[in-house]
Each structure stands twice: as structure tokens, then as C-alpha cells.
Amino acid sequence: AQSVAQPEDQVNVAEGNPLTVKCTYSVSGNPYLFWYVQYPNRGLQFLLKYITGDNLVKGSYGFEAEFNKSQTSFHLKKPSALVSDSALYFCAVRDKGGGFKTIFGAGTRLFVKA
Amino acid sequence: DVKVTQSSRYLVKRTGEKVFLECVQDMDHENMFWYRQDPGLGLRLIYFSYDVKMKEKGDIPEGYSVSREKKERFSLILESASTNQTSMYLCASSRPATSAYEQYFGPGTRLTVT
């Protein structure tokens, strides 16, 4: 069965500091991995995805994520956080051979303090 | 710019009422989804449609039904609303779901059942 874990309910970081939002996953086959962001009172927006190839994926708004197959992780990172990055972040996984279902993590709320 | 719209941002209904949530996408996407979002639980799939008049149950279909008569429109129906269906409902669409395509989300409908 597929699953996604976001071990931190909340991450606090000071503006200008690097940020990391953690995600680990479990699939029976090879994964497609996604990060989405939800700003207050808005739907989810796609940030980036891993399909295959280079383990470091770059996405929107300066975010990047590193796929680590041995640790089954896909942590979201940004070198310098902005107050405007404060939002709810969701990691998601789909098994390449497993049909239509995408599994979402519970979400991590990021607070960036000025 | 891609767009998924939902008929209402906020909805208050009484227990036992029949509730219709409408979703429209303008991207000619084959696939459409209905999720509910609850704190600490992330997004849970209610129903998925991969073509007009075609549907698949997700993880939590009980108490819900769906209708897709046109490619661009996907409706979620609560046959007899109950208080445990108070939640945020998100509609999404995508290109073929068994691929690496990301999903595009609407702004959400916050439903309160009293």
C-alpha cells in the first residue's frame, strides 16, 4: 500500500534562513513524487515533481526537492525563506504502476518569521 | 492560465439536505477528482472520473455520489448531508492520471452541515 509521512506538523524558520520540510513515502514500485502548497483560503498549487533522472528537482518560487531512493525521502528545501512562503505544504506520491490514485501527506504548516 | 472553478466558496446546509457541489475545468483534462481536506488528515479521495460518465470510488465514497455528464464538469452530491461531512471539499483535474501529470485544484468549498 502507498503511504506518505510528513513527520512535522509545523516548521518555524526565520526569514533569510534555509528551510526544509520533510517527507518520506512508501510505494510498492517506483514513485512519482509531488509537492503542493496551499496559501490561506486557496486551493492547492503544484510546486514541483520528481519523475525520473536527476535526484534534485527545481520548482516554482525557488523551491527544490531532493529524491533519496535509499531513504525513501523527498524533502522540500529552499535556501532562503521568505515571509510569503508561510503556507501549508503537502507531499504526495503515486506509484508508477499503480493506477490513478495519488496519496497525500497530512501536510506541514510552515511559519516564516520576519 | 489553467483554471478549475467551484460553484461556492462557503456553504451551510442542514442535516438531511441534498447538497450539490459543482466543479468546472477549462483545460480539456480527461481526469477529475473530488477530495475532502480535514486538519491532520491531508487530502482524502472521494471519487475520481477518467472520462465522461465514468467514475471510480476513492478511499471514502460512503455518503457521496458523483456525476460527470460533460468533460469539463464534475459534480459531487451528498445524498443526505450529515454533520460528519462538514469539511473543505477540493476539486482537481489532470491529464491522464496514470502518468506523471500533476493535478490542478480549485479554490475549495467549505461546507458546514448543522
PDB file of C-alpha atoms in Angstrom:
ATOM      1  CA  ALA A   1       0.000   0.000   0.000  1.00  0.00           C
ATOM      2  CA  GLN A   2       1.106   3.517  -0.717  1.00  0.00           C
ATOM      3  CA  SER A   3       1.651   5.976   2.101  1.00  0.00           C
ATOM      4  CA  VAL A   4       3.206   9.354   2.756  1.00  0.00           C
ATOM      5  CA  ALA A   5       4.509  10.671   6.061  1.00  0.00           C
ATOM      6  CA  GLN A   6       5.211  14.287   6.880  1.00  0.00           C
ATOM      7  CA  PRO A   7       6.694  13.948  10.345  1.00  0.00           C
ATOM      8  CA  GLU A   8       6.394  17.618  11.328  1.00  0.00           C
ATOM      9  CA  ASP A   9       3.026  19.288  11.786  1.00  0.00           C
ATOM     10  CA  GLN A  10       4.735  22.665  11.829  1.00  0.00           C
ATOM     11  CA  VAL A  11       8.088  24.129  10.860  1.00  0.00           C
ATOM     12  CA  ASN A  12       9.242  27.514  12.077  1.00  0.00           C
ATOM     13  CA  VAL A  13      12.073  29.368  10.403  1.00  0.00           C
ATOM     14  CA  ALA A  14      13.398  32.917  10.361  1.00  0.00           C
ATOM     15  CA  GLU A  15      13.280  34.898   7.150  1.00  0.00           C
ATOM     16  CA  GLY A  16      16.514  34.527   5.205  1.00  0.00           C
ATOM     17  CA  ASN A  17      17.350  31.163   6.743  1.00  0.00           C
ATOM     18  CA  PRO A  18      17.230  27.905   4.802  1.00  0.00           C
ATOM     19  CA  LEU A  19      14.125  25.785   5.230  1.00  0.00           C
ATOM     20  CA  THR A  20      13.435  22.070   4.957  1.00  0.00           C
ATOM     21  CA  VAL A  21      10.058  20.357   5.001  1.00  0.00           C
ATOM     22  CA  LYS A  22      10.385  16.608   5.368  1.00  0.00           C
ATOM     23  CA  CYS A  23       8.580  13.836   3.522  1.00  0.00           C
ATOM     24  CA  THR A  24       9.022  10.073   3.447  1.00  0.00           C
ATOM     25  CA  TYR A  25       7.000   7.691   1.347  1.00  0.00           C
ATOM     26  CA  SER A  26       6.203   4.055   0.779  1.00  0.00           C
ATOM     27  CA  VAL A  27       5.188   2.518  -2.541  1.00  0.00           C
ATOM     28  CA  SER A  28       5.497  -0.981  -3.889  1.00  0.00           C
ATOM     29  CA  GLY A  29       7.047   0.161  -7.160  1.00  0.00           C
ATOM     30  CA  ASN A  30       8.771   3.288  -8.407  1.00  0.00           C
ATOM     31  CA  PRO A  31       7.240   6.592  -7.384  1.00  0.00           C
ATOM     32  CA  TYR A  32       6.141   9.811  -8.913  1.00  0.00           C
ATOM     33  CA  LEU A  33       6.595  12.384  -6.131  1.00  0.00           C
ATOM     34  CA  PHE A  34       4.981  15.804  -5.840  1.00  0.00           C
ATOM     35  CA  TRP A  35       4.946  18.846  -3.618  1.00  0.00           C
ATOM     36  CA  TYR A  36       1.945  21.161  -3.435  1.00  0.00           C
ATOM     37  CA  VAL A  37       1.435  24.374  -1.463  1.00  0.00           C
ATOM     38  CA  GLN A  38      -1.784  25.818  -0.075  1.00  0.00           C
ATOM     39  CA  TYR A  39      -1.943  29.502   0.784  1.00  0.00           C
ATOM     40  CA  PRO A  40      -4.695  30.698   3.144  1.00  0.00           C
ATOM     41  CA  ASN A  41      -8.197  30.377   1.692  1.00  0.00           C
ATOM     42  CA  ARG A  42      -6.915  28.975  -1.572  1.00  0.00           C
ATOM     43  CA  GLY A  43      -6.700  25.601  -3.285  1.00  0.00           C
ATOM     44  CA  LEU A  44      -3.515  23.619  -3.658  1.00  0.00           C
ATOM     45  CA  GLN A  45      -0.907  24.754  -6.146  1.00  0.00           C
ATOM     46  CA  PHE A  46       1.653  22.479  -7.738  1.00  0.00           C
ATOM     47  CA  LEU A  47       5.271  23.257  -6.777  1.00  0.00           C
ATOM     48  CA  LEU A  48       7.415  20.521  -8.267  1.00  0.00           C
ATOM     49  CA  LYS A  49       7.605  16.841  -9.092  1.00  0.00           C
ATOM     50  CA  TYR A  50      10.072  14.002  -9.435  1.00  0.00           C
ATOM     51  CA  ILE A  51       9.602  11.630 -12.340  1.00  0.00           C
ATOM     52  CA  THR A  52      12.990  10.096 -13.018  1.00  0.00           C
ATOM     53  CA  GLY A  53      16.615  11.052 -13.527  1.00  0.00           C
ATOM     54  CA  ASP A  54      18.320  13.811 -11.570  1.00  0.00           C
ATOM     55  CA  ASN A  55      17.607  13.464  -7.862  1.00  0.00           C
ATOM     56  CA  LEU A  56      17.479  17.234  -7.321  1.00  0.00           C
ATOM     57  CA  VAL A  57      14.323  18.764  -8.709  1.00  0.00           C
ATOM     58  CA  LYS A  58      13.778  22.501  -9.030  1.00  0.00           C
ATOM     59  CA  GLY A  59      10.331  24.040  -8.898  1.00  0.00           C
ATOM     60  CA  SER A  60       8.372  27.243  -8.509  1.00  0.00           C
ATOM     61  CA  TYR A  61       9.217  30.155  -6.174  1.00  0.00           C
ATOM     62  CA  GLY A  62      12.820  28.995  -5.633  1.00  0.00           C
ATOM     63  CA  PHE A  63      11.888  25.676  -4.062  1.00  0.00           C
ATOM     64  CA  GLU A  64      13.709  22.444  -4.746  1.00  0.00           C
ATOM     65  CA  ALA A  65      13.429  18.878  -3.514  1.00  0.00           C
ATOM     66  CA  GLU A  66      15.840  16.005  -3.251  1.00  0.00           C
ATOM     67  CA  PHE A  67      14.790  12.470  -4.047  1.00  0.00           C
ATOM     68  CA  ASN A  68      16.621   9.867  -1.974  1.00  0.00           C
ATOM     69  CA  LYS A  69      15.703   6.349  -3.009  1.00  0.00           C
ATOM     70  CA  SER A  70      17.585   4.544  -0.227  1.00  0.00           C
ATOM     71  CA  GLN A  71      15.901   6.638   2.457  1.00  0.00           C
ATOM     72  CA  THR A  72      12.583   6.825   0.563  1.00  0.00           C
ATOM     73  CA  SER A  73      12.520  10.551   1.173  1.00  0.00           C
ATOM     74  CA  PHE A  74      11.626  13.630  -0.849  1.00  0.00           C
ATOM     75  CA  HIS A  75      12.396  16.644   1.333  1.00  0.00           C
ATOM     76  CA  LEU A  76      11.420  20.120   0.189  1.00  0.00           C
ATOM     77  CA  LYS A  77      14.072  22.818   0.532  1.00  0.00           C
ATOM     78  CA  LYS A  78      14.680  26.479  -0.066  1.00  0.00           C
ATOM     79  CA  PRO A  79      17.997  28.254   0.522  1.00  0.00           C
ATOM     80  CA  SER A  80      16.487  31.479   1.882  1.00  0.00           C
ATOM     81  CA  ALA A  81      12.968  31.616   3.301  1.00  0.00           C
ATOM     82  CA  LEU A  82      10.553  34.496   2.745  1.00  0.00           C
ATOM     83  CA  VAL A  83       7.657  35.528   4.962  1.00  0.00           C
ATOM     84  CA  SER A  84       5.437  34.957   1.935  1.00  0.00           C
ATOM     85  CA  ASP A  85       6.437  31.262   1.951  1.00  0.00           C
ATOM     86  CA  SER A  86       4.281  30.778   5.047  1.00  0.00           C
ATOM     87  CA  ALA A  87       1.662  28.237   3.979  1.00  0.00           C
ATOM     88  CA  LEU A  88       0.581  24.613   4.248  1.00  0.00           C
ATOM     89  CA  TYR A  89       2.740  22.174   2.276  1.00  0.00           C
ATOM     90  CA  PHE A  90       1.671  18.750   1.079  1.00  0.00           C
ATOM     91  CA  CYS A  91       3.849  15.928  -0.165  1.00  0.00           C
ATOM     92  CA  ALA A  92       2.186  13.385  -2.474  1.00  0.00           C
ATOM     93  CA  VAL A  93       3.135  10.097  -4.107  1.00  0.00           C
ATOM     94  CA  ARG A  94       1.798   7.994  -6.931  1.00  0.00           C
ATOM     95  CA  ASP A  95       3.050   4.523  -7.791  1.00  0.00           C
ATOM     96  CA  LYS A  96       4.113   4.484 -11.442  1.00  0.00           C
ATOM     97  CA  GLY A  97       2.496   1.119 -11.911  1.00  0.00           C
ATOM     98  CA  GLY A  98      -0.345   1.627  -9.512  1.00  0.00           C
ATOM     99  CA  GLY A  99      -3.189   3.363 -11.310  1.00  0.00           C
ATOM    100  CA  PHE A 100      -4.828   6.703 -10.765  1.00  0.00           C
ATOM    101  CA  LYS A 101      -4.566   7.261  -7.057  1.00  0.00           C
ATOM    102  CA  THR A 102      -2.275   9.938  -5.593  1.00  0.00           C
ATOM    103  CA  ILE A 103      -1.698   9.712  -1.853  1.00  0.00           C
ATOM    104  CA  PHE A 104      -1.237  12.969   0.037  1.00  0.00           C
ATOM    105  CA  GLY A 105       0.527  13.500   3.317  1.00  0.00           C
ATOM    106  CA  ALA A 106      -1.186  15.198   6.238  1.00  0.00           C
ATOM    107  CA  GLY A 107       0.535  18.485   5.497  1.00  0.00           C
ATOM    108  CA  THR A 108       3.176  20.627   7.217  1.00  0.00           C
ATOM    109  CA  ARG A 109       2.472  24.199   8.172  1.00  0.00           C
ATOM    110  CA  LEU A 110       5.438  26.470   7.541  1.00  0.00           C
ATOM    111  CA  PHE A 111       5.777  29.704   9.504  1.00  0.00           C
ATOM    112  CA  VAL A 112       8.441  32.138   8.362  1.00  0.00           C
ATOM    113  CA  LYS A 113       9.082  34.886  10.875  1.00  0.00           C
ATOM    114  CA  ALA A 114      10.361  38.290   9.823  1.00  0.00           C
TER     115      ALA A 114
ATOM    116  CA  ASP B   1      -3.859  30.174 -17.432  1.00  0.00           C
ATOM    117  CA  VAL B   2      -5.359  26.891 -16.296  1.00  0.00           C
ATOM    118  CA  LYS B   3      -8.458  27.159 -14.226  1.00  0.00           C
ATOM    119  CA  VAL B   4     -10.607  24.986 -12.002  1.00  0.00           C
ATOM    120  CA  THR B   5     -13.628  26.690 -10.511  1.00  0.00           C
ATOM    121  CA  GLN B   6     -16.006  25.539  -7.807  1.00  0.00           C
ATOM    122  CA  SER B   7     -19.550  26.795  -7.510  1.00  0.00           C
ATOM    123  CA  SER B   8     -19.370  28.024  -3.920  1.00  0.00           C
ATOM    124  CA  ARG B   9     -16.597  29.059  -1.537  1.00  0.00           C
ATOM    125  CA  TYR B  10     -18.768  28.658   1.555  1.00  0.00           C
ATOM    126  CA  LEU B  11     -21.919  26.618   2.037  1.00  0.00           C
ATOM    127  CA  VAL B  12     -24.101  25.989   5.079  1.00  0.00           C
ATOM    128  CA  LYS B  13     -26.642  23.186   4.913  1.00  0.00           C
ATOM    129  CA  ARG B  14     -28.907  21.385   7.345  1.00  0.00           C
ATOM    130  CA  THR B  15     -28.685  17.712   8.263  1.00  0.00           C
ATOM    131  CA  GLY B  16     -30.595  15.570   5.776  1.00  0.00           C
ATOM    132  CA  GLU B  17     -30.450  18.045   2.910  1.00  0.00           C
ATOM    133  CA  LYS B  18     -29.243  17.001  -0.525  1.00  0.00           C
ATOM    134  CA  VAL B  19     -26.150  19.007  -1.428  1.00  0.00           C
ATOM    135  CA  PHE B  20     -24.623  19.610  -4.841  1.00  0.00           C
ATOM    136  CA  LEU B  21     -21.042  20.785  -5.282  1.00  0.00           C
ATOM    137  CA  GLU B  22     -20.093  21.763  -8.806  1.00  0.00           C
ATOM    138  CA  CYS B  23     -16.670  21.874 -10.403  1.00  0.00           C
ATOM    139  CA  VAL B  24     -15.699  23.129 -13.840  1.00  0.00           C
ATOM    140  CA  GLN B  25     -12.307  22.990 -15.558  1.00  0.00           C
ATOM    141  CA  ASP B  26     -11.297  24.762 -18.740  1.00  0.00           C
ATOM    142  CA  MET B  27      -8.197  22.732 -19.616  1.00  0.00           C
ATOM    143  CA  ASP B  28      -9.856  19.877 -21.521  1.00  0.00           C
ATOM    144  CA  HIS B  29      -8.479  17.459 -18.926  1.00  0.00           C
ATOM    145  CA  GLU B  30      -9.574  13.857 -19.051  1.00  0.00           C
ATOM    146  CA  ASN B  31      -9.457  13.296 -15.327  1.00  0.00           C
ATOM    147  CA  MET B  32     -11.266  14.951 -12.472  1.00  0.00           C
ATOM    148  CA  PHE B  33     -11.188  14.310  -8.745  1.00  0.00           C
ATOM    149  CA  TRP B  34     -13.075  15.179  -5.585  1.00  0.00           C
ATOM    150  CA  TYR B  35     -11.200  15.292  -2.283  1.00  0.00           C
ATOM    151  CA  ARG B  36     -12.064  16.316   1.210  1.00  0.00           C
ATOM    152  CA  GLN B  37      -9.482  18.061   3.335  1.00  0.00           C
ATOM    153  CA  ASP B  38      -9.537  17.769   7.100  1.00  0.00           C
ATOM    154  CA  PRO B  39      -6.888  19.021   9.558  1.00  0.00           C
ATOM    155  CA  GLY B  40      -4.274  16.386  10.286  1.00  0.00           C
ATOM    156  CA  LEU B  41      -5.642  14.028   7.652  1.00  0.00           C
ATOM    157  CA  GLY B  42      -4.446  15.712   4.485  1.00  0.00           C
ATOM    158  CA  LEU B  43      -6.489  15.116   1.358  1.00  0.00           C
ATOM    159  CA  ARG B  44      -8.620  12.028   1.016  1.00  0.00           C
ATOM    160  CA  LEU B  45     -10.005  10.951  -2.342  1.00  0.00           C
ATOM    161  CA  ILE B  46     -13.770  10.634  -2.542  1.00  0.00           C
ATOM    162  CA  TYR B  47     -14.287   9.913  -6.235  1.00  0.00           C
ATOM    163  CA  PHE B  48     -12.355  10.037  -9.474  1.00  0.00           C
ATOM    164  CA  SER B  49     -13.596  10.295 -13.058  1.00  0.00           C
ATOM    165  CA  TYR B  50     -11.422   9.423 -16.042  1.00  0.00           C
ATOM    166  CA  ASP B  51     -13.974  10.164 -18.761  1.00  0.00           C
ATOM    167  CA  VAL B  52     -17.498  11.381 -19.269  1.00  0.00           C
ATOM    168  CA  LYS B  53     -19.950   9.156 -17.390  1.00  0.00           C
ATOM    169  CA  MET B  54     -17.055   7.105 -15.963  1.00  0.00           C
ATOM    170  CA  LYS B  55     -16.164   7.079 -12.286  1.00  0.00           C
ATOM    171  CA  GLU B  56     -14.157   5.194  -9.711  1.00  0.00           C
ATOM    172  CA  LYS B  57     -14.565   5.164  -5.961  1.00  0.00           C
ATOM    173  CA  GLY B  58     -11.799   6.628  -3.913  1.00  0.00           C
ATOM    174  CA  ASP B  59     -10.969   5.971  -0.280  1.00  0.00           C
ATOM    175  CA  ILE B  60     -14.079   7.480   1.321  1.00  0.00           C
ATOM    176  CA  PRO B  61     -17.052   7.286  -1.095  1.00  0.00           C
ATOM    177  CA  GLU B  62     -19.700   6.455   1.509  1.00  0.00           C
ATOM    178  CA  GLY B  63     -22.432   9.067   1.636  1.00  0.00           C
ATOM    179  CA  TYR B  64     -21.359  10.644  -1.642  1.00  0.00           C
ATOM    180  CA  SER B  65     -22.125  10.213  -5.318  1.00  0.00           C
ATOM    181  CA  VAL B  66     -20.825  11.952  -8.433  1.00  0.00           C
ATOM    182  CA  SER B  67     -21.951  12.912 -11.893  1.00  0.00           C
ATOM    183  CA  ARG B  68     -19.956  13.707 -14.998  1.00  0.00           C
ATOM    184  CA  GLU B  69     -22.211  14.410 -17.961  1.00  0.00           C
ATOM    185  CA  LYS B  70     -19.760  16.726 -19.736  1.00  0.00           C
ATOM    186  CA  LYS B  71     -15.988  16.574 -19.891  1.00  0.00           C
ATOM    187  CA  GLU B  72     -15.494  19.928 -18.192  1.00  0.00           C
ATOM    188  CA  ARG B  73     -17.919  19.436 -15.306  1.00  0.00           C
ATOM    189  CA  PHE B  74     -17.764  17.108 -12.314  1.00  0.00           C
ATOM    190  CA  SER B  75     -20.383  17.252  -9.595  1.00  0.00           C
ATOM    191  CA  LEU B  76     -20.245  15.879  -6.073  1.00  0.00           C
ATOM    192  CA  ILE B  77     -23.553  15.013  -4.438  1.00  0.00           C
ATOM    193  CA  LEU B  78     -24.195  14.493  -0.766  1.00  0.00           C
ATOM    194  CA  GLU B  79     -27.400  12.478  -0.816  1.00  0.00           C
ATOM    195  CA  SER B  80     -28.355  13.270   2.785  1.00  0.00           C
ATOM    196  CA  ALA B  81     -25.922  15.615   4.451  1.00  0.00           C
ATOM    197  CA  SER B  82     -24.659  14.729   7.907  1.00  0.00           C
ATOM    198  CA  THR B  83     -22.590  16.702  10.398  1.00  0.00           C
ATOM    199  CA  ASN B  84     -19.565  14.466   9.830  1.00  0.00           C
ATOM    200  CA  GLN B  85     -19.479  15.707   6.251  1.00  0.00           C
ATOM    201  CA  THR B  86     -18.563  19.187   7.443  1.00  0.00           C
ATOM    202  CA  SER B  87     -15.253  19.731   5.688  1.00  0.00           C
ATOM    203  CA  MET B  88     -13.320  21.512   2.947  1.00  0.00           C
ATOM    204  CA  TYR B  89     -14.028  19.964  -0.447  1.00  0.00           C
ATOM    205  CA  LEU B  90     -11.465  20.300  -3.210  1.00  0.00           C
ATOM    206  CA  CYS B  91     -11.940  19.529  -6.862  1.00  0.00           C
ATOM    207  CA  ALA B  92      -8.975  18.818  -9.132  1.00  0.00           C
ATOM    208  CA  SER B  93      -8.280  17.904 -12.723  1.00  0.00           C
ATOM    209  CA  SER B  94      -5.342  16.471 -14.612  1.00  0.00           C
ATOM    210  CA  ARG B  95      -4.148  14.845 -17.778  1.00  0.00           C
ATOM    211  CA  PRO B  96      -4.085  11.023 -17.671  1.00  0.00           C
ATOM    212  CA  ALA B  97      -3.821  10.022 -14.038  1.00  0.00           C
ATOM    213  CA  THR B  98      -1.598   7.006 -14.604  1.00  0.00           C
ATOM    214  CA  SER B  99       1.192   9.299 -15.697  1.00  0.00           C
ATOM    215  CA  ALA B 100       3.389  11.909 -14.081  1.00  0.00           C
ATOM    216  CA  TYR B 101       0.964  14.743 -14.655  1.00  0.00           C
ATOM    217  CA  GLU B 102       0.233  16.973 -11.684  1.00  0.00           C
ATOM    218  CA  GLN B 103      -3.245  17.940 -10.572  1.00  0.00           C
ATOM    219  CA  TYR B 104      -4.783  21.390 -10.787  1.00  0.00           C
ATOM    220  CA  PHE B 105      -7.023  22.333  -7.881  1.00  0.00           C
ATOM    221  CA  GLY B 106      -9.990  24.600  -7.442  1.00  0.00           C
ATOM    222  CA  PRO B 107     -10.211  27.079  -4.538  1.00  0.00           C
ATOM    223  CA  GLY B 108     -12.292  24.716  -2.421  1.00  0.00           C
ATOM    224  CA  THR B 109     -15.768  24.756  -0.905  1.00  0.00           C
ATOM    225  CA  ARG B 110     -16.011  24.924   2.851  1.00  0.00           C
ATOM    226  CA  LEU B 111     -19.190  23.049   3.731  1.00  0.00           C
ATOM    227  CA  THR B 112     -20.783  23.269   7.139  1.00  0.00           C
ATOM    228  CA  VAL B 113     -23.619  20.891   7.973  1.00  0.00           C
ATOM    229  CA  THR B 114     -25.665  21.899  11.021  1.00  0.00           C
TER     230      THR B 114
END
